[in-house]
Amino acid sequence: MILKPTSRKERGATVTKGFKLQSSEAKIKVEAITGGWKEFNRSQNTRLLYILKGYASAEVEGKESIVEPGMVLEVPPDTPFRLSGQIEYFSVRV
């Protein structure tokens, strides 16, 4: 399924969604974040975020780090996390 890009405000961040594909094994999507923080809920699956463009601060389990293009951020199951900055990423839940 390919979706038209949509934008919404979330905790001061503008979140733009590109496309989303979902099956019983994985959920794949592309999003962009501009400014503010985007908080992610806990997931029963491991999340892998491949950073496509931009730079952001990522906070996972209380530890903050900078992510940049080409990096992969792995978030374990049942772990909340958040991103801040100007970034575009590809997300996979497995």
PDB file of C-alpha atoms in Angstrom:
ATOM      1  CA  MET A   1       0.000   0.000   0.000  1.00  0.00           C
ATOM      2  CA  ILE A   2       1.433   3.406  -0.940  1.00  0.00           C
ATOM      3  CA  LEU A   3       0.081   6.446   0.880  1.00  0.00           C
ATOM      4  CA  LYS A   4       0.199  10.117  -0.040  1.00  0.00           C
ATOM      5  CA  PRO A   5       2.464  12.087   2.285  1.00  0.00           C
ATOM      6  CA  THR A   6       0.576  13.501   5.278  1.00  0.00           C
ATOM      7  CA  SER A   7       1.790  15.845   8.003  1.00  0.00           C
ATOM      8  CA  ARG A   8       0.744  16.352  11.604  1.00  0.00           C
ATOM      9  CA  LYS A   9       2.075  18.180  14.664  1.00  0.00           C
ATOM     10  CA  GLU A  10       3.224  16.047  17.572  1.00  0.00           C
ATOM     11  CA  ARG A  11       4.852  17.586  20.660  1.00  0.00           C
ATOM     12  CA  GLY A  12       6.191  20.505  18.628  1.00  0.00           C
ATOM     13  CA  ALA A  13       7.497  18.271  15.827  1.00  0.00           C
ATOM     14  CA  THR A  14       6.072  18.085  12.335  1.00  0.00           C
ATOM     15  CA  VAL A  15       5.821  14.409  11.354  1.00  0.00           C
ATOM     16  CA  THR A  16       5.453  13.647   7.650  1.00  0.00           C
ATOM     17  CA  LYS A  17       4.563  10.100   6.641  1.00  0.00           C
ATOM     18  CA  GLY A  18       5.568   8.841   3.205  1.00  0.00           C
ATOM     19  CA  PHE A  19       4.511   5.250   2.677  1.00  0.00           C
ATOM     20  CA  LYS A  20       3.671   2.245   4.811  1.00  0.00           C
ATOM     21  CA  LEU A  21       3.705  -1.473   4.010  1.00  0.00           C
ATOM     22  CA  GLN A  22       2.442  -4.035   6.484  1.00  0.00           C
ATOM     23  CA  SER A  23       2.349  -7.825   6.565  1.00  0.00           C
ATOM     24  CA  SER A  24       2.034 -10.415   9.305  1.00  0.00           C
ATOM     25  CA  GLU A  25       5.858 -10.514   9.643  1.00  0.00           C
ATOM     26  CA  ALA A  26       6.880  -6.859   9.421  1.00  0.00           C
ATOM     27  CA  LYS A  27       5.729  -3.259   9.260  1.00  0.00           C
ATOM     28  CA  ILE A  28       7.760  -0.900   7.075  1.00  0.00           C
ATOM     29  CA  LYS A  29       7.363   2.873   6.759  1.00  0.00           C
ATOM     30  CA  VAL A  30       9.197   6.082   5.860  1.00  0.00           C
ATOM     31  CA  GLU A  31       8.750   9.207   8.010  1.00  0.00           C
ATOM     32  CA  ALA A  32      10.355  12.610   8.331  1.00  0.00           C
ATOM     33  CA  ILE A  33      10.539  14.696  11.522  1.00  0.00           C
ATOM     34  CA  THR A  34      11.191  18.433  11.670  1.00  0.00           C
ATOM     35  CA  GLY A  35      11.855  20.121  15.036  1.00  0.00           C
ATOM     36  CA  GLY A  36      10.487  19.147  18.453  1.00  0.00           C
ATOM     37  CA  TRP A  37      10.387  15.616  19.850  1.00  0.00           C
ATOM     38  CA  LYS A  38       8.519  12.629  18.407  1.00  0.00           C
ATOM     39  CA  GLU A  39       7.818  10.064  21.081  1.00  0.00           C
ATOM     40  CA  PHE A  40       7.318   6.430  20.116  1.00  0.00           C
ATOM     41  CA  ASN A  41       5.217   3.966  22.065  1.00  0.00           C
ATOM     42  CA  ARG A  42       6.456   0.585  23.176  1.00  0.00           C
ATOM     43  CA  SER A  43       6.243  -2.140  20.556  1.00  0.00           C
ATOM     44  CA  GLN A  44       6.227  -5.893  20.971  1.00  0.00           C
ATOM     45  CA  ASN A  45       8.668  -6.023  18.057  1.00  0.00           C
ATOM     46  CA  THR A  46      12.245  -4.914  17.570  1.00  0.00           C
ATOM     47  CA  ARG A  47      12.367  -1.634  15.614  1.00  0.00           C
ATOM     48  CA  LEU A  48      15.141  -0.841  13.160  1.00  0.00           C
ATOM     49  CA  LEU A  49      15.404   2.767  11.941  1.00  0.00           C
ATOM     50  CA  TYR A  50      17.718   3.407   8.984  1.00  0.00           C
ATOM     51  CA  ILE A  51      18.589   7.098   8.834  1.00  0.00           C
ATOM     52  CA  LEU A  52      18.159   8.435   5.274  1.00  0.00           C
ATOM     53  CA  LYS A  53      18.702  12.206   5.647  1.00  0.00           C
ATOM     54  CA  GLY A  54      19.423  14.767   8.316  1.00  0.00           C
ATOM     55  CA  TYR A  55      20.619  14.572  11.891  1.00  0.00           C
ATOM     56  CA  ALA A  56      18.726  13.978  15.116  1.00  0.00           C
ATOM     57  CA  SER A  57      19.074  13.300  18.781  1.00  0.00           C
ATOM     58  CA  ALA A  58      17.786   9.839  19.721  1.00  0.00           C
ATOM     59  CA  GLU A  59      16.891   8.902  23.287  1.00  0.00           C
ATOM     60  CA  VAL A  60      16.544   5.162  23.991  1.00  0.00           C
ATOM     61  CA  GLU A  61      16.267   3.846  27.565  1.00  0.00           C
ATOM     62  CA  GLY A  62      17.369   7.250  28.912  1.00  0.00           C
ATOM     63  CA  LYS A  63      20.586   7.318  26.848  1.00  0.00           C
ATOM     64  CA  GLU A  64      20.891  10.089  24.263  1.00  0.00           C
ATOM     65  CA  SER A  65      22.970   9.849  21.090  1.00  0.00           C
ATOM     66  CA  ILE A  66      23.221  11.591  17.723  1.00  0.00           C
ATOM     67  CA  VAL A  67      22.081   9.693  14.619  1.00  0.00           C
ATOM     68  CA  GLU A  68      23.049  10.611  11.064  1.00  0.00           C
ATOM     69  CA  PRO A  69      22.604   9.286   7.503  1.00  0.00           C
ATOM     70  CA  GLY A  70      23.684   5.682   7.040  1.00  0.00           C
ATOM     71  CA  MET A  71      23.265   4.748  10.703  1.00  0.00           C
ATOM     72  CA  VAL A  72      20.833   2.124  11.987  1.00  0.00           C
ATOM     73  CA  LEU A  73      19.114   2.650  15.327  1.00  0.00           C
ATOM     74  CA  GLU A  74      17.961  -0.616  16.921  1.00  0.00           C
ATOM     75  CA  VAL A  75      15.244  -0.371  19.577  1.00  0.00           C
ATOM     76  CA  PRO A  76      14.528  -3.547  21.582  1.00  0.00           C
ATOM     77  CA  PRO A  77      10.951  -4.779  22.106  1.00  0.00           C
ATOM     78  CA  ASP A  78       8.884  -3.001  24.776  1.00  0.00           C
ATOM     79  CA  THR A  79      11.216   0.033  24.835  1.00  0.00           C
ATOM     80  CA  PRO A  80       9.889   3.591  24.475  1.00  0.00           C
ATOM     81  CA  PHE A  81      12.146   6.044  22.637  1.00  0.00           C
ATOM     82  CA  ARG A  82      12.094   9.483  21.039  1.00  0.00           C
ATOM     83  CA  LEU A  83      13.750  11.464  18.263  1.00  0.00           C
ATOM     84  CA  SER A  84      14.368  15.198  17.884  1.00  0.00           C
ATOM     85  CA  GLY A  85      15.825  17.127  14.984  1.00  0.00           C
ATOM     86  CA  GLN A  86      15.371  17.238  11.258  1.00  0.00           C
ATOM     87  CA  ILE A  87      15.493  13.703   9.946  1.00  0.00           C
ATOM     88  CA  GLU A  88      14.087  11.271   7.409  1.00  0.00           C
ATOM     89  CA  TYR A  89      14.196   7.577   8.224  1.00  0.00           C
ATOM     90  CA  PHE A  90      13.058   4.149   7.074  1.00  0.00           C
ATOM     91  CA  SER A  91      11.501   2.108   9.878  1.00  0.00           C
ATOM     92  CA  VAL A  92      11.031  -1.668  10.068  1.00  0.00           C
ATOM     93  CA  ARG A  93       9.354  -3.588  12.895  1.00  0.00           C
ATOM     94  CA  VAL A  94      10.313  -7.270  13.003  1.00  0.00           C
TER      95      VAL A  94
END
